[in-house]
Amino acid sequence: MDRTIDWDGEAVVTVDQTALPQAYRELRLRDVDSLIDAISRLAIRGAPALGGAGALGVALLARDHDAQVVRTEAERLASARPTAVNLRWGVNRALSRLDEGPEAVLAEALAVLEADIKANHDASGRAADLVREVCERRPVRLLTHCNAGRLATVGWGSALGVVRHLAAAGEVGEVLADETRPLLQGARLTAYELAEMGVPYRICPDSAAATAMAQGLVDCVVVGADRIAANGDVANKIGTYAVALAAARHGIPFIVVAPESTVDEAITDGSAIPIEQRDPAEVTHYAGVPVAPAGAGAFNPAFDVTPADLVTAIVTENRVWRPLP
């Protein structure tokens, strides 16, 4: 399929991101319970993709239920993952046309999908120009964290969209893809996309990112975001803060690429961003096999917040925003 998430006339169709890279599998989700399950277990993940999922979920609800039920169930959908603001944004976009009927809701959801592809294409193109501006070395060597590619969006990619633009111009030397604990989105998904693009890459243990910078292997860091506060604080997959600290220590640009829908102007700073806590078993077990003593607890936040003063620039489809210290 050309899109990570789409509508086939009867159901939400999406790539099952939990199956990659061993298998490419598509899911057909005919009801909101199935959609919430797919979101909760990360079969659908990535803030922009979640925005599309939220909008399509409301379209599913509007087809089968009256307005009161739709609004109640839409709140349950919007709360499925609390950190990524795009999920609730997509739900609210579709709900805004509920009084016009199911077809209007679906039209709005499909408009969300189209807009996401364009927004990420434009934002990543703008960010690629910024990378050219702040990095003298050619070809450029990039490091990224988690997965911010086409799989995390409706169809193009934010941070990995930058790689697509630069690679098309022959300007990428190598990408270091942080493995990204605990679910290995970098090792599984970013590596999958980079191989698909034919871009040279190596997988980097999260704990080795700072050493890679110290050894001169990184010219620029590019990451996506799940929520951006009004002051420029950035919530992204756990481990991003550590990467930003290391980049600052070594004088390496740290660029965040995201659509405007990821910016939450209602939140003054990152301290107000809700941080999802994941199941301890994601840390204490590997592929279902225990790797820690029985009864071991785990500190397992899904995201962290990178303060604005560590961010070189936030790039959206509309602007290059350089947060002030």
mmCIF file of C-alpha atoms in Angstrom:
data_model
loop_
_atom_site.group_PDB
_atom_site.id
_atom_site.type_symbol
_atom_site.label_atom_id
_atom_site.label_comp_id
_atom_site.label_asym_id
_atom_site.label_seq_id
_atom_site.Cartn_x
_atom_site.Cartn_y
_atom_site.Cartn_z
ATOM 1 C CA MET A 1 0.000 0.000 0.000
ATOM 2 C CA ASP A 2 1.159 3.547 -0.741
ATOM 3 C CA ARG A 3 0.016 4.897 2.621
ATOM 4 C CA THR A 4 0.727 3.670 6.119
ATOM 5 C CA ILE A 5 -2.948 4.141 6.952
ATOM 6 C CA ASP A 6 -5.890 4.536 4.581
ATOM 7 C CA TRP A 7 -9.595 3.922 3.987
ATOM 8 C CA ASP A 8 -10.786 1.212 1.579
ATOM 9 C CA GLY A 9 -14.477 2.113 1.539
ATOM 10 C CA GLU A 10 -15.438 -0.188 4.417
ATOM 11 C CA ALA A 11 -12.577 -0.249 6.901
ATOM 12 C CA VAL A 12 -9.373 1.380 8.068
ATOM 13 C CA VAL A 13 -6.445 -0.345 6.358
ATOM 14 C CA THR A 14 -3.017 -0.041 7.937
ATOM 15 C CA VAL A 15 0.459 -1.555 7.996
ATOM 16 C CA ASP A 16 0.947 -3.688 11.107
ATOM 17 C CA GLN A 17 4.143 -2.150 12.439
ATOM 18 C CA THR A 18 4.598 -4.878 15.042
ATOM 19 C CA ALA A 19 5.231 -7.451 12.290
ATOM 20 C CA LEU A 20 8.077 -5.585 10.572
ATOM 21 C CA PRO A 21 10.736 -6.303 9.446
ATOM 22 C CA GLN A 22 10.142 -10.057 9.532
ATOM 23 C CA ALA A 23 6.798 -9.802 7.720
ATOM 24 C CA TYR A 24 4.766 -7.174 5.899
ATOM 25 C CA ARG A 25 1.172 -7.481 7.071
ATOM 26 C CA GLU A 26 -1.883 -5.294 6.594
ATOM 27 C CA LEU A 27 -4.771 -4.951 9.042
ATOM 28 C CA ARG A 28 -8.400 -4.179 8.131
ATOM 29 C CA LEU A 29 -10.049 -2.524 11.121
ATOM 30 C CA ARG A 30 -13.833 -2.373 10.904
ATOM 31 C CA ASP A 31 -14.650 -0.958 14.351
ATOM 32 C CA VAL A 32 -13.220 1.428 16.889
ATOM 33 C CA ASP A 33 -12.353 -1.315 19.401
ATOM 34 C CA SER A 34 -10.040 -2.933 16.863
ATOM 35 C CA LEU A 35 -8.550 0.465 16.046
ATOM 36 C CA ILE A 36 -7.878 1.264 19.713
ATOM 37 C CA ASP A 37 -6.264 -2.134 20.155
ATOM 38 C CA ALA A 38 -3.998 -1.526 17.158
ATOM 39 C CA ILE A 39 -2.993 1.871 18.553
ATOM 40 C CA SER A 40 -2.393 0.562 22.080
ATOM 41 C CA ARG A 41 -0.136 -2.294 20.968
ATOM 42 C CA LEU A 42 1.726 -0.020 18.515
ATOM 43 C CA ALA A 43 0.562 -1.711 15.330
ATOM 44 C CA ILE A 44 -0.270 1.910 14.464
ATOM 45 C CA ARG A 45 2.262 4.382 15.862
ATOM 46 C CA GLY A 46 3.884 7.696 15.059
ATOM 47 C CA ALA A 47 2.187 10.975 15.915
ATOM 48 C CA PRO A 48 1.075 11.990 12.385
ATOM 49 C CA ALA A 49 -0.171 8.462 11.614
ATOM 50 C CA LEU A 50 -2.132 8.561 14.861
ATOM 51 C CA GLY A 51 -3.766 11.780 13.693
ATOM 52 C CA GLY A 52 -5.011 9.973 10.603
ATOM 53 C CA ALA A 53 -6.121 7.016 12.705
ATOM 54 C CA GLY A 54 -8.073 9.274 15.041
ATOM 55 C CA ALA A 55 -9.924 10.940 12.186
ATOM 56 C CA LEU A 56 -10.731 7.635 10.473
ATOM 57 C CA GLY A 57 -11.887 6.187 13.791
ATOM 58 C CA VAL A 58 -14.499 8.907 14.097
ATOM 59 C CA ALA A 59 -15.601 8.134 10.529
ATOM 60 C CA LEU A 60 -16.085 4.492 11.555
ATOM 61 C CA LEU A 61 -18.141 5.569 14.554
ATOM 62 C CA ALA A 62 -20.267 8.052 12.603
ATOM 63 C CA ARG A 63 -21.195 5.344 10.110
ATOM 64 C CA ASP A 64 -22.691 3.073 12.770
ATOM 65 C CA HIS A 65 -23.793 5.203 15.739
ATOM 66 C CA ASP A 66 -25.756 8.287 16.732
ATOM 67 C CA ALA A 67 -23.986 11.508 17.661
ATOM 68 C CA GLN A 68 -24.023 10.934 21.429
ATOM 69 C CA VAL A 69 -22.362 7.519 21.116
ATOM 70 C CA VAL A 70 -19.873 8.877 18.590
ATOM 71 C CA ARG A 71 -18.747 11.624 20.973
ATOM 72 C CA THR A 72 -18.426 9.234 23.922
ATOM 73 C CA GLU A 73 -16.468 6.646 21.960
ATOM 74 C CA ALA A 74 -14.369 9.309 20.264
ATOM 75 C CA GLU A 75 -13.114 10.414 23.680
ATOM 76 C CA ARG A 76 -12.060 6.845 24.418
ATOM 77 C CA LEU A 77 -10.210 6.759 21.110
ATOM 78 C CA ALA A 78 -8.522 10.118 21.696
ATOM 79 C CA SER A 79 -7.278 8.907 25.095
ATOM 80 C CA ALA A 80 -5.734 5.672 23.793
ATOM 81 C CA ARG A 81 -2.249 7.229 23.793
ATOM 82 C CA PRO A 82 -2.027 10.457 25.812
ATOM 83 C CA THR A 83 1.323 11.948 24.765
ATOM 84 C CA ALA A 84 0.928 12.248 20.988
ATOM 85 C CA VAL A 85 -1.287 15.288 20.526
ATOM 86 C CA ASN A 86 -2.041 14.406 16.891
ATOM 87 C CA LEU A 87 -4.381 11.588 17.914
ATOM 88 C CA ARG A 88 -6.790 13.935 19.688
ATOM 89 C CA TRP A 89 -6.250 16.556 16.992
ATOM 90 C CA GLY A 90 -7.364 14.085 14.304
ATOM 91 C CA VAL A 91 -10.379 13.022 16.368
ATOM 92 C CA ASN A 92 -11.426 16.635 16.865
ATOM 93 C CA ARG A 93 -10.979 17.459 13.170
ATOM 94 C CA ALA A 94 -13.415 14.696 12.215
ATOM 95 C CA LEU A 95 -15.824 15.507 15.044
ATOM 96 C CA SER A 96 -16.053 19.104 13.823
ATOM 97 C CA ARG A 97 -18.262 17.869 10.944
ATOM 98 C CA LEU A 98 -20.345 15.357 12.867
ATOM 99 C CA ASP A 99 -23.509 17.477 12.617
ATOM 100 C CA GLU A 100 -23.242 17.305 8.807
ATOM 101 C CA GLY A 101 -23.535 13.521 8.735
ATOM 102 C CA PRO A 102 -21.297 10.463 8.214
ATOM 103 C CA GLU A 103 -20.190 11.364 4.697
ATOM 104 C CA ALA A 104 -18.955 14.763 5.824
ATOM 105 C CA VAL A 105 -17.035 13.148 8.686
ATOM 106 C CA LEU A 106 -15.397 10.718 6.282
ATOM 107 C CA ALA A 107 -14.534 13.543 3.871
ATOM 108 C CA GLU A 108 -12.797 15.391 6.711
ATOM 109 C CA ALA A 109 -10.886 12.271 7.721
ATOM 110 C CA LEU A 110 -9.688 11.749 4.151
ATOM 111 C CA ALA A 111 -8.658 15.408 4.020
ATOM 112 C CA VAL A 112 -6.530 14.812 7.139
ATOM 113 C CA LEU A 113 -4.703 12.012 5.310
ATOM 114 C CA GLU A 114 -4.003 14.134 2.242
ATOM 115 C CA ALA A 115 -2.878 17.107 4.312
ATOM 116 C CA ASP A 116 -0.485 14.995 6.384
ATOM 117 C CA ILE A 117 1.425 13.746 3.339
ATOM 118 C CA LYS A 118 1.836 17.280 1.999
ATOM 119 C CA ALA A 119 2.719 18.759 5.412
ATOM 120 C CA ASN A 120 5.469 16.234 6.067
ATOM 121 C CA HIS A 121 6.824 16.484 2.527
ATOM 122 C CA ASP A 122 7.028 20.270 2.827
ATOM 123 C CA ALA A 123 8.415 20.261 6.397
ATOM 124 C CA SER A 124 11.117 17.724 5.576
ATOM 125 C CA GLY A 125 12.088 19.609 2.428
ATOM 126 C CA ARG A 126 12.470 22.798 4.451
ATOM 127 C CA ALA A 127 14.480 20.860 7.043
ATOM 128 C CA ALA A 128 16.754 19.387 4.364
ATOM 129 C CA ASP A 129 17.617 22.930 3.287
ATOM 130 C CA LEU A 130 18.397 23.761 6.920
ATOM 131 C CA VAL A 131 20.702 20.736 7.200
ATOM 132 C CA ARG A 132 22.565 22.003 4.117
ATOM 133 C CA GLU A 133 22.861 25.397 5.790
ATOM 134 C CA VAL A 134 24.188 24.215 9.172
ATOM 135 C CA CYS A 135 26.397 21.321 7.992
ATOM 136 C CA GLU A 136 29.473 22.053 5.882
ATOM 137 C CA ARG A 137 30.507 18.451 5.300
ATOM 138 C CA ARG A 138 29.232 16.582 2.230
ATOM 139 C CA PRO A 139 27.898 13.991 2.084
ATOM 140 C CA VAL A 140 26.253 14.560 5.455
ATOM 141 C CA ARG A 141 26.182 11.972 8.234
ATOM 142 C CA LEU A 142 22.937 11.928 10.197
ATOM 143 C CA LEU A 143 21.748 10.333 13.419
ATOM 144 C CA THR A 144 18.085 9.767 14.166
ATOM 145 C CA HIS A 145 16.144 8.327 17.082
ATOM 146 C CA CYS A 146 13.020 6.132 16.999
ATOM 147 C CA ASN A 147 11.124 6.043 13.697
ATOM 148 C CA ALA A 148 9.935 9.232 12.038
ATOM 149 C CA GLY A 149 9.548 7.908 8.513
ATOM 150 C CA ARG A 150 6.645 7.037 6.270
ATOM 151 C CA LEU A 151 5.543 4.387 8.770
ATOM 152 C CA ALA A 152 5.114 7.034 11.462
ATOM 153 C CA THR A 153 3.111 9.293 9.158
ATOM 154 C CA VAL A 154 0.436 8.778 6.552
ATOM 155 C CA GLY A 155 2.882 8.408 3.710
ATOM 156 C CA TRP A 156 6.118 10.417 3.526
ATOM 157 C CA GLY A 157 7.910 10.915 6.825
ATOM 158 C CA SER A 158 9.166 13.777 8.971
ATOM 159 C CA ALA A 159 12.778 13.229 10.106
ATOM 160 C CA LEU A 160 13.292 10.415 7.590
ATOM 161 C CA GLY A 161 11.615 12.625 5.019
ATOM 162 C CA VAL A 162 14.703 14.813 5.387
ATOM 163 C CA VAL A 163 16.821 11.778 4.519
ATOM 164 C CA ARG A 164 14.645 11.134 1.458
ATOM 165 C CA HIS A 165 15.200 14.680 0.167
ATOM 166 C CA LEU A 166 18.950 14.673 0.825
ATOM 167 C CA ALA A 167 19.470 11.157 -0.529
ATOM 168 C CA ALA A 168 17.690 12.074 -3.757
ATOM 169 C CA ALA A 169 20.355 14.751 -4.222
ATOM 170 C CA GLY A 170 23.179 12.335 -3.385
ATOM 171 C CA GLU A 171 23.979 14.186 -0.168
ATOM 172 C CA VAL A 172 23.720 11.432 2.481
ATOM 173 C CA GLY A 173 26.884 9.631 3.544
ATOM 174 C CA GLU A 174 25.375 7.467 6.281
ATOM 175 C CA VAL A 175 22.542 7.385 8.771
ATOM 176 C CA LEU A 176 23.050 6.051 12.290
ATOM 177 C CA ALA A 177 19.676 4.716 13.419
ATOM 178 C CA ASP A 178 19.363 4.513 17.198
ATOM 179 C CA GLU A 179 17.827 1.136 18.036
ATOM 180 C CA THR A 180 15.370 2.907 20.395
ATOM 181 C CA ARG A 181 14.431 0.971 23.484
ATOM 182 C CA PRO A 182 12.300 -0.724 24.561
ATOM 183 C CA LEU A 183 10.471 -1.744 21.360
ATOM 184 C CA LEU A 184 13.328 -1.218 18.900
ATOM 185 C CA GLN A 185 11.494 1.114 16.535
ATOM 186 C CA GLY A 186 14.826 2.257 15.143
ATOM 187 C CA ALA A 187 16.307 -1.196 14.625
ATOM 188 C CA ARG A 188 13.082 -2.620 13.226
ATOM 189 C CA LEU A 189 11.376 0.231 11.414
ATOM 190 C CA THR A 190 13.885 2.973 10.639
ATOM 191 C CA ALA A 191 16.403 0.412 9.399
ATOM 192 C CA TYR A 192 13.630 -1.172 7.285
ATOM 193 C CA GLU A 193 12.854 2.173 5.661
ATOM 194 C CA LEU A 194 16.494 3.113 5.108
ATOM 195 C CA ALA A 195 17.135 -0.233 3.422
ATOM 196 C CA GLU A 196 14.016 0.362 1.320
ATOM 197 C CA MET A 197 15.465 3.732 0.249
ATOM 198 C CA GLY A 198 18.907 2.300 -0.472
ATOM 199 C CA VAL A 199 20.530 4.718 1.998
ATOM 200 C CA PRO A 200 23.723 3.556 3.779
ATOM 201 C CA TYR A 201 22.978 3.035 7.465
ATOM 202 C CA ARG A 202 24.093 1.351 10.638
ATOM 203 C CA ILE A 203 22.031 0.548 13.726
ATOM 204 C CA CYS A 204 23.373 2.291 16.821
ATOM 205 C CA PRO A 205 22.648 1.153 20.399
ATOM 206 C CA ASP A 206 20.991 4.032 22.221
ATOM 207 C CA SER A 207 23.838 4.043 24.739
ATOM 208 C CA ALA A 208 26.419 4.445 21.931
ATOM 209 C CA ALA A 209 24.972 7.614 20.357
ATOM 210 C CA ALA A 210 27.124 9.946 22.458
ATOM 211 C CA THR A 211 30.242 7.951 21.636
ATOM 212 C CA ALA A 212 29.429 8.122 17.919
ATOM 213 C CA MET A 213 29.299 11.904 18.241
ATOM 214 C CA ALA A 214 32.547 12.010 20.227
ATOM 215 C CA GLN A 215 34.251 10.000 17.472
ATOM 216 C CA GLY A 216 33.130 12.467 14.798
ATOM 217 C CA LEU A 217 30.636 10.170 13.094
ATOM 218 C CA VAL A 218 27.642 12.531 13.239
ATOM 219 C CA ASP A 219 27.179 15.894 11.507
ATOM 220 C CA CYS A 220 23.539 16.481 12.436
ATOM 221 C CA VAL A 221 20.727 14.912 14.483
ATOM 222 C CA VAL A 222 17.228 14.850 12.974
ATOM 223 C CA VAL A 223 14.239 13.575 14.963
ATOM 224 C CA GLY A 224 10.470 13.749 14.897
ATOM 225 C CA ALA A 225 8.129 14.715 17.744
ATOM 226 C CA ASP A 226 4.949 13.573 19.443
ATOM 227 C CA ARG A 227 4.074 16.905 21.019
ATOM 228 C CA ILE A 228 5.719 20.330 20.980
ATOM 229 C CA ALA A 229 4.888 22.849 23.699
ATOM 230 C CA ALA A 230 4.357 26.549 23.012
ATOM 231 C CA ASN A 231 7.879 27.392 24.231
ATOM 232 C CA GLY A 232 9.563 24.799 21.992
ATOM 233 C CA ASP A 233 10.016 21.968 24.500
ATOM 234 C CA VAL A 234 9.733 18.705 22.536
ATOM 235 C CA ALA A 235 8.275 15.360 23.604
ATOM 236 C CA ASN A 236 9.619 12.432 21.605
ATOM 237 C CA LYS A 237 10.434 8.765 22.133
ATOM 238 C CA ILE A 238 12.340 8.019 25.333
ATOM 239 C CA GLY A 239 16.055 8.586 24.830
ATOM 240 C CA THR A 240 15.697 11.699 22.673
ATOM 241 C CA TYR A 241 16.635 13.969 25.595
ATOM 242 C CA ALA A 242 19.908 12.072 26.075
ATOM 243 C CA VAL A 243 20.687 12.415 22.360
ATOM 244 C CA ALA A 244 20.036 16.172 22.551
ATOM 245 C CA LEU A 245 22.339 16.527 25.564
ATOM 246 C CA ALA A 246 25.118 14.695 23.752
ATOM 247 C CA ALA A 247 24.588 16.764 20.606
ATOM 248 C CA ALA A 248 24.839 19.990 22.616
ATOM 249 C CA ARG A 249 28.063 18.781 24.267
ATOM 250 C CA HIS A 250 29.643 18.136 20.869
ATOM 251 C CA GLY A 251 28.279 21.185 19.062
ATOM 252 C CA ILE A 252 26.109 19.138 16.702
ATOM 253 C CA PRO A 253 22.864 20.636 15.329
ATOM 254 C CA PHE A 254 19.713 19.019 16.745
ATOM 255 C CA ILE A 255 16.758 19.496 14.395
ATOM 256 C CA VAL A 256 13.145 18.494 15.096
ATOM 257 C CA VAL A 257 10.843 17.937 12.109
ATOM 258 C CA ALA A 258 7.071 17.703 12.567
ATOM 259 C CA PRO A 259 3.805 18.974 11.090
ATOM 260 C CA GLU A 260 2.088 21.959 12.704
ATOM 261 C CA SER A 261 -0.523 19.544 14.087
ATOM 262 C CA THR A 262 2.127 18.337 16.562
ATOM 263 C CA VAL A 263 2.494 21.822 18.093
ATOM 264 C CA ASP A 264 0.261 22.211 21.152
ATOM 265 C CA GLU A 265 -0.070 25.937 21.818
ATOM 266 C CA ALA A 266 -2.305 25.187 24.810
ATOM 267 C CA ILE A 267 0.679 23.809 26.739
ATOM 268 C CA THR A 268 3.095 26.482 27.928
ATOM 269 C CA ASP A 269 6.087 24.185 28.402
ATOM 270 C CA GLY A 270 7.076 20.546 28.451
ATOM 271 C CA SER A 271 6.304 20.013 32.144
ATOM 272 C CA ALA A 272 2.601 19.900 31.242
ATOM 273 C CA ILE A 273 2.955 17.223 28.560
ATOM 274 C CA PRO A 274 1.441 13.919 29.768
ATOM 275 C CA ILE A 275 4.002 11.121 29.540
ATOM 276 C CA GLU A 276 2.671 7.638 28.827
ATOM 277 C CA GLN A 277 4.003 4.878 31.086
ATOM 278 C CA ARG A 278 4.386 1.533 29.330
ATOM 279 C CA ASP A 279 4.088 -2.032 30.605
ATOM 280 C CA PRO A 280 7.159 -3.024 32.703
ATOM 281 C CA ALA A 281 7.257 -6.318 30.764
ATOM 282 C CA GLU A 282 8.580 -4.403 27.756
ATOM 283 C CA VAL A 283 11.785 -3.936 29.776
ATOM 284 C CA THR A 284 11.853 -7.046 31.958
ATOM 285 C CA HIS A 285 11.139 -9.381 29.023
ATOM 286 C CA TYR A 286 12.525 -9.707 25.495
ATOM 287 C CA ALA A 287 10.291 -11.349 22.869
ATOM 288 C CA GLY A 288 8.212 -12.714 25.727
ATOM 289 C CA VAL A 289 11.204 -14.276 27.508
ATOM 290 C CA PRO A 290 12.101 -12.955 30.996
ATOM 291 C CA VAL A 291 15.511 -11.247 31.133
ATOM 292 C CA ALA A 292 15.217 -9.849 34.664
ATOM 293 C CA PRO A 293 14.595 -11.494 38.045
ATOM 294 C CA ALA A 294 11.005 -12.429 38.790
ATOM 295 C CA GLY A 295 9.158 -9.518 40.353
ATOM 296 C CA ALA A 296 11.562 -6.858 39.060
ATOM 297 C CA GLY A 297 9.956 -3.484 38.525
ATOM 298 C CA ALA A 298 10.764 -1.115 35.671
ATOM 299 C CA PHE A 299 10.795 2.606 35.002
ATOM 300 C CA ASN A 300 9.393 2.596 31.478
ATOM 301 C CA PRO A 301 8.216 5.989 30.210
ATOM 302 C CA ALA A 302 7.394 5.907 26.507
ATOM 303 C CA PHE A 303 8.601 9.477 25.952
ATOM 304 C CA ASP A 304 10.834 12.175 27.375
ATOM 305 C CA VAL A 305 10.914 15.953 26.998
ATOM 306 C CA THR A 306 13.846 17.762 25.410
ATOM 307 C CA PRO A 307 14.074 21.367 26.667
ATOM 308 C CA ALA A 308 13.853 24.059 24.020
ATOM 309 C CA ASP A 309 17.353 25.351 24.741
ATOM 310 C CA LEU A 310 18.810 22.089 23.406
ATOM 311 C CA VAL A 311 16.909 22.374 20.111
ATOM 312 C CA THR A 312 18.647 24.042 17.171
ATOM 313 C CA ALA A 313 15.398 24.384 15.250
ATOM 314 C CA ILE A 314 11.889 23.004 14.956
ATOM 315 C CA VAL A 315 10.839 22.749 11.323
ATOM 316 C CA THR A 316 7.211 22.455 10.214
ATOM 317 C CA GLU A 317 5.507 22.870 6.864
ATOM 318 C CA ASN A 318 5.082 26.570 7.649
ATOM 319 C CA ARG A 319 8.217 27.704 9.462
ATOM 320 C CA VAL A 320 11.698 27.216 10.809
ATOM 321 C CA TRP A 321 11.328 27.937 14.504
ATOM 322 C CA ARG A 322 14.471 28.507 16.527
ATOM 323 C CA PRO A 323 13.384 28.409 20.200
ATOM 324 C CA LEU A 324 15.094 31.033 22.347
ATOM 325 C CA PRO A 325 17.031 29.860 25.460
#
